Coordinates of C-alpha atoms and ligand atoms in Angstrom, one line a residue:
M25 CA -13.3 -30.2 -11.6
A26 CA -15.3 -26.8 -9.3
S27 CA -17.7 -29.6 -7.7
R28 CA -15.2 -32.1 -7.4
F29 CA -13.3 -29.4 -5.6
L30 CA -15.8 -28.3 -3.2
R31 CA -17.3 -32.0 -2.4
S32 CA -13.8 -33.0 -1.2
V33 CA -13.5 -30.1 0.9
S34 CA -16.7 -31.2 2.3
L35 CA -16.1 -34.8 2.6
V36 CA -12.6 -33.5 4.5
L37 CA -15.1 -31.9 7.0
L38 CA -17.7 -34.0 7.5
L39 CA -15.0 -37.2 7.9
G40 CA -13.1 -35.0 10.2
C41 CA -9.7 -36.5 9.1
A42 CA -6.4 -34.1 9.6
G43 CA -4.6 -32.9 6.1
G44 CA -1.7 -34.6 4.7
A45 CA 1.4 -31.6 4.6
P46 CA 3.9 -31.4 7.3
A47 CA 4.0 -29.3 9.3
P48 CA 7.5 -28.7 11.0
T49 CA 6.5 -26.5 13.4
P50 CA 6.3 -27.0 17.7
A51 CA 3.3 -27.0 19.4
P52 CA 0.8 -25.7 20.2
V53 CA 0.2 -25.6 16.3
V54 CA -2.9 -27.9 15.4
Q55 CA -2.6 -28.6 11.6
T56 CA -6.3 -29.8 10.3
P57 CA -8.4 -29.5 7.0
A58 CA -10.5 -25.8 7.2
P59 CA -14.0 -25.5 7.9
T60 CA -15.5 -24.7 4.7
S61 CA -19.1 -24.0 3.6
V62 CA -20.2 -25.2 0.3
P63 CA -21.7 -23.1 -1.8
A64 CA -24.6 -23.9 -4.1
V65 CA -22.9 -24.9 -7.9
A66 CA -25.2 -24.1 -10.6
D67 CA -24.3 -27.0 -12.9
A68 CA -21.9 -29.7 -10.7
A69 CA -24.2 -31.9 -12.9
A70 CA -23.0 -30.8 -16.4
I71 CA -19.1 -30.2 -15.1
D72 CA -19.2 -33.8 -13.8
A73 CA -20.3 -35.1 -17.2
G74 CA -16.8 -34.0 -18.5
A75 CA -15.3 -34.8 -15.1
Q76 CA -11.4 -35.1 -15.6
A77 CA -8.9 -38.2 -15.8
N78 CA -6.7 -36.2 -13.1
P79 CA -8.3 -34.8 -9.7
W80 CA -7.8 -31.5 -8.6
P81 CA -3.9 -32.1 -7.0
Y82 CA -4.7 -29.5 -4.1
Q83 CA -7.9 -30.8 -3.1
T84 CA -7.3 -31.4 0.3
P85 CA -6.4 -27.8 1.9
V86 CA -3.6 -27.9 4.5
V87 CA -3.8 -25.1 7.2
V88 CA -2.3 -24.1 10.3
R89 CA -4.7 -22.6 12.8
G90 CA -4.1 -20.1 16.1
A91 CA -5.0 -17.6 18.2
N92 CA -2.4 -15.4 18.9
G93 CA -0.7 -14.8 15.4
M94 CA 0.0 -16.5 12.0
V95 CA 3.0 -16.0 9.7
V96 CA 2.9 -17.8 6.3
S97 CA 5.7 -17.6 3.5
D98 CA 7.4 -19.7 0.7
N99 CA 9.9 -20.7 2.7
A100 CA 9.4 -22.8 6.0
V101 CA 12.4 -20.9 7.4
A102 CA 11.9 -17.8 6.7
S103 CA 8.1 -18.9 8.5
N104 CA 9.4 -20.3 11.5
V105 CA 11.7 -16.8 12.4
G106 CA 9.0 -14.7 12.2
R107 CA 7.1 -16.8 14.6
D108 CA 9.7 -16.9 17.1
V109 CA 9.9 -13.4 16.6
L110 CA 6.1 -13.3 17.5
A111 CA 6.3 -15.6 20.7
S112 CA 8.9 -13.5 22.1
G113 CA 6.8 -10.4 22.1
G114 CA 7.4 -8.6 18.9
N115 CA 4.4 -7.4 16.7
A116 CA 3.4 -7.9 13.1
A117 CA 5.7 -5.4 12.2
D118 CA 8.7 -6.9 13.7
A119 CA 8.1 -10.1 12.8
A120 CA 7.6 -9.2 9.0
V121 CA 10.8 -7.7 9.2
A122 CA 12.3 -10.5 10.9
T123 CA 11.1 -12.9 7.9
A124 CA 11.8 -10.8 5.3
F125 CA 15.6 -11.0 6.3
A126 CA 15.5 -14.7 6.4
L127 CA 13.8 -14.8 2.9
A128 CA 17.1 -13.5 1.6
V129 CA 19.3 -15.9 3.0
A130 CA 17.1 -18.9 2.8
Y131 CA 15.0 -18.3 0.1
P132 CA 17.2 -16.6 -2.4
T133 CA 15.6 -17.1 -5.7
A134 CA 13.1 -14.0 -4.3
G135 CA 13.3 -13.3 -0.8
N136 CA 16.6 -10.5 -1.7
I137 CA 18.6 -7.7 -0.1
G138 CA 18.9 -7.0 -3.5
G139 CA 15.3 -6.0 -5.0
G140 CA 12.4 -4.6 -3.8
G141 CA 8.6 -4.6 -2.9
F142 CA 5.5 -3.7 -1.2
A143 CA 3.7 -3.7 1.7
V144 CA 0.0 -2.8 3.3
T145 CA 0.0 -2.5 7.1
R146 CA -3.2 -2.0 9.5
M147 CA -2.1 -0.9 12.7
R148 CA -3.5 -0.6 15.5
G149 CA -6.6 0.6 13.4
E150 CA -4.4 2.3 10.9
L151 CA -3.8 1.5 7.4
R152 CA -0.9 2.2 5.5
A153 CA 1.2 1.2 2.4
L154 CA 5.0 1.1 1.8
D155 CA 7.1 1.5 -1.7
F156 CA 10.4 0.5 -1.5
R157 CA 10.0 -0.6 -5.6
E158 CA 13.7 -0.1 -7.7
T159 CA 14.5 2.9 -9.2
A160 CA 15.7 3.2 -12.5
P161 CA 19.6 4.8 -12.0
A162 CA 20.1 8.5 -12.8
A163 CA 22.1 7.2 -16.2
A164 CA 18.8 4.9 -17.8
T165 CA 17.3 6.2 -20.8
R166 CA 14.4 5.7 -22.2
D167 CA 15.5 3.6 -24.8
M168 CA 18.1 1.9 -23.5
Y169 CA 17.6 -1.0 -24.1
L170 CA 17.5 -0.6 -27.8
D171 CA 20.0 -2.0 -30.5
A172 CA 20.5 -0.2 -33.5
N173 CA 17.4 -1.2 -35.6
G174 CA 14.9 -0.3 -32.9
K175 CA 14.8 -3.9 -31.7
P176 CA 14.8 -4.7 -28.0
K177 CA 18.3 -6.5 -26.4
A178 CA 18.3 -9.2 -24.0
D179 CA 19.5 -6.6 -21.3
A180 CA 16.6 -5.9 -19.8
R181 CA 16.4 -9.1 -18.0
D182 CA 19.5 -10.6 -17.9
G183 CA 22.7 -9.5 -16.5
I184 CA 24.4 -6.2 -14.9
K185 CA 22.6 -3.7 -16.9
S186 CA 19.1 -5.3 -15.6
V187 CA 19.5 -3.8 -12.8
G188 CA 17.6 -1.5 -10.7
V189 CA 18.5 0.5 -7.5
P190 CA 17.5 -1.6 -4.5
G191 CA 15.1 -0.5 -1.7
S192 CA 14.5 -3.7 0.0
V193 CA 16.7 -2.4 3.6
A194 CA 15.5 1.2 3.3
G195 CA 11.9 -0.3 2.9
L196 CA 12.5 -2.9 6.3
W197 CA 14.2 0.2 7.9
E198 CA 11.2 2.3 7.3
L199 CA 8.9 -0.7 8.3
H200 CA 10.7 -1.4 11.2
R201 CA 11.2 2.8 12.1
T202 CA 7.4 3.6 12.1
L203 CA 5.5 0.6 13.4
G204 CA 8.1 -1.7 15.2
S205 CA 6.6 -2.6 18.5
K206 CA 10.0 -0.8 20.4
K207 CA 10.5 -4.4 22.1
K208 CA 12.2 -5.7 19.3
T209 CA 15.0 -3.7 18.1
W210 CA 17.0 -3.3 14.4
K211 CA 19.5 -5.8 15.6
D212 CA 17.4 -8.5 17.1
L213 CA 15.6 -8.5 13.9
L214 CA 18.5 -8.8 11.9
A215 CA 19.8 -11.6 14.1
P216 CA 18.2 -14.6 12.7
A217 CA 19.2 -13.8 9.0
I218 CA 22.8 -12.8 10.0
K219 CA 23.0 -17.0 12.1
L220 CA 21.4 -18.5 9.3
A221 CA 23.7 -17.0 6.1
R222 CA 26.6 -17.7 8.7
E223 CA 26.1 -21.4 10.1
G224 CA 23.4 -22.8 6.8
F225 CA 20.0 -23.6 6.4
V226 CA 20.1 -27.7 5.1
V227 CA 19.3 -28.1 1.5
D228 CA 16.3 -29.5 0.5
D229 CA 14.0 -30.6 -2.4
A230 CA 12.6 -26.8 -2.1
F231 CA 15.9 -25.2 -2.6
L232 CA 17.2 -27.5 -4.8
S233 CA 13.6 -26.8 -7.3
T234 CA 14.8 -23.1 -7.3
L235 CA 18.3 -23.7 -8.2
E236 CA 17.4 -26.0 -11.2
V237 CA 15.2 -23.8 -12.8
G238 CA 17.7 -20.6 -11.9
A239 CA 20.8 -23.0 -13.2
K240 CA 20.9 -21.5 -16.3
R241 CA 20.9 -17.8 -15.7
L242 CA 23.4 -18.7 -12.3
E243 CA 26.2 -20.3 -14.2
K244 CA 26.6 -17.6 -16.6
H245 CA 27.8 -15.1 -13.9
P246 CA 31.0 -17.1 -12.1
V247 CA 30.6 -15.5 -8.3
S248 CA 26.9 -16.6 -8.7
A249 CA 28.1 -19.6 -10.1
A250 CA 30.9 -20.4 -7.8
L251 CA 28.2 -19.7 -4.5
F252 CA 25.2 -21.7 -5.4
L253 CA 26.6 -24.3 -8.3
P254 CA 29.3 -25.0 -6.4
G255 CA 32.0 -27.4 -8.4
G256 CA 29.4 -26.9 -11.5
A257 CA 26.1 -28.0 -9.7
P258 CA 23.7 -27.6 -7.1
P259 CA 25.0 -28.5 -3.5
A260 CA 24.1 -31.5 -2.5
K261 CA 20.4 -32.2 -0.6
G262 CA 21.2 -32.6 2.9
S263 CA 24.2 -30.4 3.2
T264 CA 24.3 -27.2 4.5
F265 CA 24.6 -24.3 2.9
K266 CA 26.3 -21.2 4.1
N267 CA 26.6 -17.5 3.2
P268 CA 29.3 -16.0 5.0
E269 CA 29.8 -13.0 2.2
L270 CA 25.9 -12.4 2.8
A271 CA 26.8 -12.8 7.0
T272 CA 29.3 -9.9 7.1
V273 CA 26.6 -8.0 4.5
L274 CA 23.6 -8.3 6.7
E275 CA 26.3 -7.3 10.3
R276 CA 27.1 -4.3 8.2
I277 CA 23.2 -2.9 7.9
E278 CA 23.1 -3.5 11.8
K279 CA 23.8 0.1 11.8
G280 CA 20.8 0.9 9.6
P281 CA 20.3 1.5 6.2
S282 CA 23.6 3.7 6.2
G283 CA 25.0 -0.1 6.4
F284 CA 24.1 -1.0 3.0
Y285 CA 23.6 2.3 0.9
E286 CA 26.8 3.1 1.8
G287 CA 30.4 1.9 3.0
P288 CA 32.1 -0.6 1.6
T289 CA 28.8 -3.3 0.9
A290 CA 28.1 0.0 -1.6
A291 CA 31.3 -0.1 -2.9
A292 CA 31.3 -3.1 -3.9
L293 CA 28.4 -3.5 -5.8
V294 CA 28.9 -0.1 -8.0
K295 CA 33.2 -1.6 -8.7
Q296 CA 31.0 -4.7 -10.1
M297 CA 28.9 -2.4 -11.9
K298 CA 31.3 -0.1 -13.4
E299 CA 33.4 -3.6 -14.4
E300 CA 30.5 -5.4 -15.9
G301 CA 29.0 -2.1 -17.7
G302 CA 26.2 -1.3 -15.2
L303 CA 24.4 2.0 -14.6
I304 CA 24.2 2.2 -10.3
T305 CA 26.4 4.9 -9.0
L306 CA 27.3 5.2 -5.1
A307 CA 24.7 8.7 -5.9
D308 CA 22.1 6.6 -6.6
L309 CA 22.4 3.8 -3.8
K310 CA 22.6 6.8 -1.7
K311 CA 19.5 8.9 -2.9
Y312 CA 17.1 6.0 -2.3
Q313 CA 14.2 6.0 0.1
A314 CA 11.4 4.4 0.6
K315 CA 7.6 5.7 0.6
W316 CA 5.2 5.7 2.4
R317 CA 1.2 6.1 0.4
K318 CA -1.9 5.9 1.2
P319 CA -3.2 2.5 0.3
V320 CA -6.1 2.1 -2.2
E321 CA -9.5 1.3 -0.2
F322 CA -12.5 -0.1 -1.6
T323 CA -15.4 -2.2 -0.6
Y324 CA -16.4 -5.3 -1.9
R325 CA -19.9 -7.0 -0.9
G326 CA -19.6 -5.2 2.5
H327 CA -15.6 -6.3 3.0
K328 CA -13.1 -3.0 2.8
I329 CA -10.4 -4.3 1.0
A330 CA -6.4 -2.0 1.2
S331 CA -4.5 -3.1 -1.6
M332 CA -0.9 -1.8 -3.4
P333 CA -1.5 2.1 -5.1
P334 CA 0.6 2.9 -7.8
P335 CA 3.6 2.5 -8.7
S336 CA 2.1 -0.9 -8.3
S337 CA -0.9 -2.0 -10.5
G338 CA -1.7 -4.3 -7.9
G339 CA -4.7 -2.2 -5.9
V340 CA -6.2 0.0 -8.5
T341 CA -6.9 -3.5 -11.3
L342 CA -8.4 -5.6 -7.9
A343 CA -10.7 -2.8 -7.0
M344 CA -11.6 -2.4 -10.8
I345 CA -12.0 -6.4 -10.9
A346 CA -14.3 -6.1 -8.0
H347 CA -16.1 -3.1 -8.8
I348 CA -17.2 -4.6 -12.2
L349 CA -18.2 -7.7 -10.4
E350 CA -20.3 -6.0 -7.4
G351 CA -22.9 -5.4 -10.3
Y352 CA -23.4 -9.5 -10.7
E353 CA -24.4 -12.1 -8.4
I354 CA -21.8 -14.4 -8.7
N355 CA -22.5 -16.8 -6.3
K356 CA -25.8 -17.5 -8.0
L357 CA -23.9 -18.5 -11.0
G358 CA -22.3 -21.5 -9.7
F359 CA -19.0 -21.8 -8.9
Q360 CA -16.4 -21.7 -11.5
S361 CA -19.3 -22.8 -13.6
P362 CA -19.0 -21.5 -17.1
E363 CA -21.1 -18.6 -16.8
Q364 CA -19.7 -17.1 -13.8
L365 CA -16.4 -17.8 -15.5
H366 CA -17.6 -15.7 -18.1
V367 CA -18.6 -12.2 -16.4
V368 CA -14.9 -12.9 -14.4
F369 CA -12.9 -13.1 -17.5
E370 CA -14.4 -10.3 -18.8
A371 CA -13.8 -7.8 -15.3
M372 CA -10.2 -9.0 -15.8
R373 CA -10.1 -8.5 -19.4
R374 CA -11.5 -4.9 -19.3
A375 CA -9.6 -4.3 -16.1
Y376 CA -6.3 -5.0 -17.4
A377 CA -6.3 -3.2 -20.8
A378 CA -6.6 -0.1 -18.1
R379 CA -4.2 -1.1 -15.7
N380 CA -1.7 -1.8 -18.9
A381 CA -3.0 1.4 -20.8
K382 CA -3.2 4.1 -17.4
L383 CA -0.8 3.3 -14.6
G384 CA 2.8 4.2 -13.8
D385 CA 5.2 5.8 -11.0
P386 CA 2.7 8.2 -9.4
D387 CA 5.8 10.4 -8.9
F388 CA 6.4 10.8 -13.1
V389 CA 2.6 10.5 -14.5
K390 CA -0.6 12.0 -14.0
M391 CA -3.0 9.0 -13.9
P392 CA -6.9 8.8 -13.9
L393 CA -7.5 7.1 -10.6
A394 CA -10.4 8.5 -9.9
E395 CA -12.1 7.6 -12.8
L396 CA -10.7 4.6 -12.9
L397 CA -11.9 3.5 -9.3
S398 CA -15.1 4.6 -10.0
E399 CA -18.6 3.5 -10.0
G400 CA -19.4 4.9 -13.0
W401 CA -16.6 3.6 -14.4
A402 CA -17.4 0.1 -13.7
K403 CA -20.9 0.3 -15.1
E404 CA -19.7 1.3 -18.3
Q405 CA -17.3 -1.9 -18.7
R406 CA -20.8 -3.9 -17.7
A407 CA -22.3 -2.2 -20.2
T408 CA -20.1 -3.8 -22.4
I409 CA -20.2 -7.4 -21.2
V410 CA -22.1 -9.7 -23.7
P411 CA -23.5 -12.8 -22.0
D412 CA -22.8 -15.9 -23.4
R413 CA -19.9 -13.8 -25.5
A414 CA -16.4 -13.5 -25.1
T415 CA -15.5 -10.0 -26.0
P416 CA -12.2 -9.7 -28.2
S417 CA -9.6 -7.8 -27.0
S418 CA -9.0 -6.2 -29.8
E419 CA -12.7 -4.1 -29.0
I420 CA -11.2 -3.1 -26.4
V421 CA -9.3 0.1 -26.5
A422 CA -6.9 1.0 -24.1
A423 CA -4.2 -1.4 -24.3
P424 CA -1.1 -1.2 -24.6
A425 CA 0.1 -3.1 -21.7
S426 CA 3.2 -3.2 -18.6
A427 CA 5.3 -5.8 -18.5
S428 CA 5.6 -8.0 -15.4
G429 CA 8.2 -11.1 -14.0
P430 CA 7.3 -14.4 -13.4
H431 CA 9.2 -14.6 -10.1
T432 CA 8.4 -13.0 -5.9
T433 CA 7.4 -13.9 -2.8
H434 CA 4.8 -13.1 -0.4
F435 CA 4.4 -13.0 2.8
S436 CA 1.7 -12.6 5.8
V437 CA 1.8 -11.7 9.2
V438 CA -0.9 -10.8 11.8
D439 CA -0.2 -10.5 15.7
S440 CA -2.8 -11.7 18.5
A441 CA -3.6 -7.8 18.7
G442 CA -5.0 -8.5 15.3
D443 CA -2.9 -5.9 13.7
A444 CA -1.2 -7.5 9.9
V445 CA 1.3 -6.6 7.5
S446 CA 0.9 -8.1 4.0
L447 CA 4.1 -7.9 2.1
T448 CA 5.4 -8.9 -1.2
T449 CA 9.3 -8.6 -2.1
T450 CA 10.9 -9.8 -5.7
I451 CA 14.0 -9.5 -7.8
N452 CA 11.8 -10.4 -10.7
W453 CA 13.1 -13.2 -12.3
W454 CA 14.0 -16.8 -10.4
Y455 CA 17.5 -15.7 -9.3
G456 CA 16.7 -11.6 -10.4
S457 CA 19.4 -10.6 -12.8
G458 CA 21.6 -13.9 -11.6
V459 CA 24.2 -11.4 -10.9
T460 CA 25.7 -11.7 -7.6
V461 CA 27.6 -8.8 -5.6
K462 CA 31.5 -10.4 -5.4
G463 CA 32.1 -10.3 -1.9
G464 CA 28.3 -9.3 -0.8
G465 CA 26.7 -13.2 -1.1
F466 CA 23.3 -11.5 -2.5
V467 CA 21.7 -11.7 -5.7
L468 CA 20.8 -8.1 -7.6
N469 CA 17.1 -8.0 -9.2
N470 CA 16.4 -7.3 -13.0
E471 CA 13.7 -5.3 -11.8
M472 CA 14.1 -2.5 -15.0
D473 CA 12.2 -5.6 -17.1
D474 CA 9.3 -4.5 -15.8
F475 CA 9.4 -0.9 -17.3
A476 CA 8.1 -0.2 -20.8
S477 CA 11.3 -0.5 -22.4
V478 CA 9.6 -1.4 -26.3
P479 CA 6.3 0.8 -25.5
G480 CA 3.6 -0.9 -28.0
T481 CA 5.6 -4.2 -27.9
A482 CA 4.9 -7.2 -26.3
N483 CA 7.3 -8.4 -24.3
G484 CA 9.3 -11.6 -23.5
F485 CA 6.0 -12.6 -21.9
G486 CA 4.1 -11.8 -24.3
L487 CA 2.9 -8.3 -22.7
V488 CA 2.8 -5.2 -24.2
Q489 CA 3.7 -2.4 -23.0
G490 CA 2.2 1.5 -22.2
E491 CA 4.1 4.7 -22.3
A492 CA 2.8 5.6 -18.6
N493 CA 5.6 3.1 -17.8
A494 CA 8.9 4.1 -19.9
I495 CA 12.0 4.6 -18.4
A496 CA 13.2 7.4 -16.8
P497 CA 16.1 7.9 -14.3
G498 CA 14.8 7.8 -10.7
K499 CA 11.6 6.0 -12.2
R500 CA 9.7 3.4 -10.6
M501 CA 9.0 0.7 -12.6
L502 CA 5.1 -0.7 -12.5
S503 CA 4.3 -3.5 -10.2
S504 CA 2.0 -6.1 -10.6
M505 CA 2.6 -6.8 -6.8
A506 CA -0.8 -6.5 -4.8
P507 CA -0.2 -6.7 -0.9
T508 CA -3.8 -6.6 0.8
I509 CA -5.5 -6.6 3.6
V510 CA -9.5 -7.2 3.4
T511 CA -11.5 -6.2 6.6
G512 CA -15.0 -8.1 6.9
P513 CA -18.3 -6.6 8.6
D514 CA -17.4 -7.1 11.8
G515 CA -14.7 -4.2 11.5
K516 CA -11.6 -7.0 11.9
V517 CA -9.1 -8.5 9.5
L518 CA -10.6 -11.6 7.8
L519 CA -7.8 -11.9 5.6
V520 CA -4.2 -11.3 4.6
A521 CA -3.1 -11.8 0.9
G522 CA -0.8 -11.4 -1.7
G523 CA 1.5 -13.5 -4.2
A524 CA 4.1 -13.9 -6.2
G525 CA 4.1 -14.4 -10.3
G526 CA 4.0 -11.4 -12.5
P527 CA 0.4 -10.3 -13.7
T528 CA -1.3 -12.9 -12.0
I529 CA -0.4 -12.1 -8.5
I530 CA -3.6 -10.0 -9.1
T531 CA -6.5 -12.7 -10.3
A532 CA -4.8 -14.6 -7.7
V533 CA -5.5 -12.7 -4.8
W534 CA -8.7 -11.3 -6.7
Q535 CA -9.4 -15.2 -6.9
E536 CA -9.0 -15.8 -3.3
L537 CA -11.1 -12.8 -1.9
S538 CA -14.1 -13.7 -4.2
N539 CA -13.6 -17.7 -3.2
M540 CA -14.2 -16.5 0.2
V541 CA -16.5 -13.9 0.5
D542 CA -18.5 -15.0 -2.3
F543 CA -18.6 -18.4 -2.1
G544 CA -18.0 -19.1 1.3
L545 CA -14.9 -21.3 1.5
D546 CA -12.5 -20.6 4.2
V547 CA -9.2 -19.7 3.2
G548 CA -7.5 -22.5 3.0
A549 CA -10.0 -23.7 0.4
A550 CA -9.9 -20.6 -1.4
V551 CA -5.8 -20.8 -1.8
S552 CA -6.4 -24.0 -2.9
A553 CA -9.4 -23.7 -5.4
P554 CA -7.8 -24.2 -9.2
R555 CA -7.1 -20.8 -10.3
F556 CA -7.5 -18.9 -14.0
H557 CA -5.7 -15.5 -15.6
M558 CA -6.8 -12.9 -18.0
Q559 CA -4.8 -9.9 -18.7
H560 CA -6.6 -8.5 -22.0
L561 CA -3.2 -9.4 -24.1
P562 CA -2.7 -11.3 -25.2
D563 CA -6.2 -12.1 -25.8
E564 CA -6.4 -15.3 -24.0
V565 CA -7.3 -17.6 -20.6
I566 CA -4.9 -19.3 -18.9
F567 CA -6.1 -22.4 -16.4
E568 CA -4.0 -24.4 -14.2
K569 CA -3.4 -28.1 -15.4
D570 CA -6.4 -30.4 -14.4
G571 CA -8.3 -27.4 -13.1
L572 CA -11.0 -26.6 -15.6
A573 CA -13.4 -29.7 -16.6
P574 CA -13.7 -30.2 -20.3
A575 CA -17.2 -29.6 -20.2
T576 CA -16.5 -26.3 -18.8
S577 CA -13.7 -25.7 -21.4
K578 CA -16.3 -26.5 -24.1
R579 CA -18.6 -24.2 -22.8
L580 CA -16.3 -21.4 -23.0
E581 CA -14.6 -22.1 -26.1
A582 CA -17.8 -22.0 -27.2
M583 CA -18.7 -18.3 -25.9
G584 CA -15.4 -17.5 -28.4
Y585 CA -12.5 -17.6 -25.0
T586 CA -8.6 -19.0 -26.1
L587 CA -7.8 -21.4 -23.5
K588 CA -4.2 -22.7 -22.4
E589 CA -2.8 -24.4 -19.9
R590 CA 0.0 -23.5 -17.6
G591 CA 1.0 -25.6 -14.6
H592 CA 0.5 -23.7 -11.8
L593 CA -0.6 -20.0 -11.9
A594 CA 0.9 -17.9 -8.6
D595 CA 2.2 -18.0 -5.3
A596 CA -0.7 -17.0 -3.1
P597 CA -0.3 -18.0 1.0
A598 CA -2.4 -16.2 2.8
I599 CA -4.1 -16.1 6.5
G600 CA -7.6 -15.4 7.6
R601 CA -9.9 -15.6 10.6
A602 CA -12.4 -17.9 11.7
G603 CA -14.1 -16.5 14.5
G604 CA -11.3 -15.9 17.2
E605 CA -8.5 -17.8 15.3
W606 CA -6.1 -17.2 12.7
I607 CA -5.9 -19.8 9.8
G608 CA -2.8 -20.0 7.6
A609 CA -2.7 -21.5 4.2
A610 CA 0.6 -21.8 2.7
E611 CA 0.6 -22.0 -0.8
P612 CA 0.0 -25.6 -1.9
R613 CA 1.6 -24.7 -5.5
R614 CA 5.0 -24.0 -4.3
L615 CA 7.5 -26.5 -2.8
G616 CA 8.2 -25.8 1.0
G617 CA 6.1 -22.5 2.0
L618 CA 4.8 -22.9 5.6
A619 CA 2.1 -21.4 8.1
A620 CA 3.8 -21.1 11.5
A621 CA 1.5 -19.9 14.5
P622 CA 3.2 -18.9 17.9
Ligands
LIG8 N1 8.3 -7.7 -10.6 C1 7.0 -8.4 -10.7 C2 7.0 -7.2 -10.6 O1 6.6 -6.4 -9.9 O2 5.1 -7.1 -10.8

């Protein structure tokens, strides 16, 4: 499969054909497949001998190119909002704020003002990391999700008790206040989202696909059902979806974060908490603060990588995987050959074992970060990797793991000055807790499930959670979000990446990075390539449907791997650079994503 994927990319390049996905963007954006240098494939013949019946569905990467900047997100309307901000003189931070608010309206399955997130920025050469993760309410307790028999209850992940104190509005304000261009006011950046909420957007297949998945959760909550399933069903394709209550909530935010954390919106949220048994109080909301943190910075084969530090595990885990693999010439093992995949899986296994046991909110737990990020740690891990044999996870003593939900959304922005913002935001699951604020038109997160509500026990996703991530009042739950900026050996931004998909975010970002740095793929091919995921526990490797050739599976199984197929892994759109041009690659696995250039 790997060789077929690469060969098809190369064929497209030779023929100079255009890619096939829609690009609802005005000129001068040109949509073409990316030029991709094809690496040596060690055992192409062996892999092709077991060629698939079904071709890899994302064989032809589709990208958008532009010299003056780029926005890529999981929603076309939101990407175009960000693109317009860039085109009218805004910088990457301005565009990121406007894109995030637009996602809250047009992509409510994950875009939000009722959740939280993280951003890594590189503006005027300075790297920063912004933490606007939700916090546990003051009334939260360590065992709040256990029943009388010590068994976990469902309300950690469903309904009003699963809601963490939202951080998005405070985070976006902080991004604007600190890094905005001053050419755009806060009000300017809210305006497109307010218009979208008031005047509506066209219901398309992408929106309907999220409602299809979310309907079961939304229908349990009358306010959510009335908004998203009017008359008991999703709105008709082609109709206009309006959310005037959300427009009013956004207008209140025009005066700043106090327009959300205090006043009528806060009062409505807290009233609902009281009525339905939730924990968030007015004091929790007023107290919420976004925090600037020091990014995790590391190098990989001459490239400088900056990613998110705890309370996200994204940057540290990415660094651990990179450090272990830097000790192997993986490009010589062949792209996605069994030998290459073996060392990658073993690096992932060891990095996740450490992540799962050790990481949490830095304001609450002490973490051995210097050790985990050291070359010595990576060397010790490499010494335990056996050629041709999978190490059972039970032999790696670092569990238990921490949980992450399946849905989130990532977007990246670069501007004409080469500055970049990589931002991931989430309400955790699709449509979060399923609860919409009465009179507010926005969905609340179920981020409390990212805590270890039952340390040492597998959660709903089969992940085992650790003590470092136990619930405490005011604490931030551990995340897997990995907004990342890669600077090339020439000192310029080369890749802006991140993703959605809980723990699969980190492995997807790692693979995009390695696909580019180790195998010379350009960003379109790097995003489109088949993905794999290993997270220590459960002791299995997940691969994407049609992404693994039978010959490769056989060799991996003979080494001791348990392989599990999944439809797709992560949504991880990205922006890359080739010479003086930005290349935007929307996620081909996510219906409705778009790269847009000014
Ligand atoms: N809620 C998903 C994560 O933060 O990893």
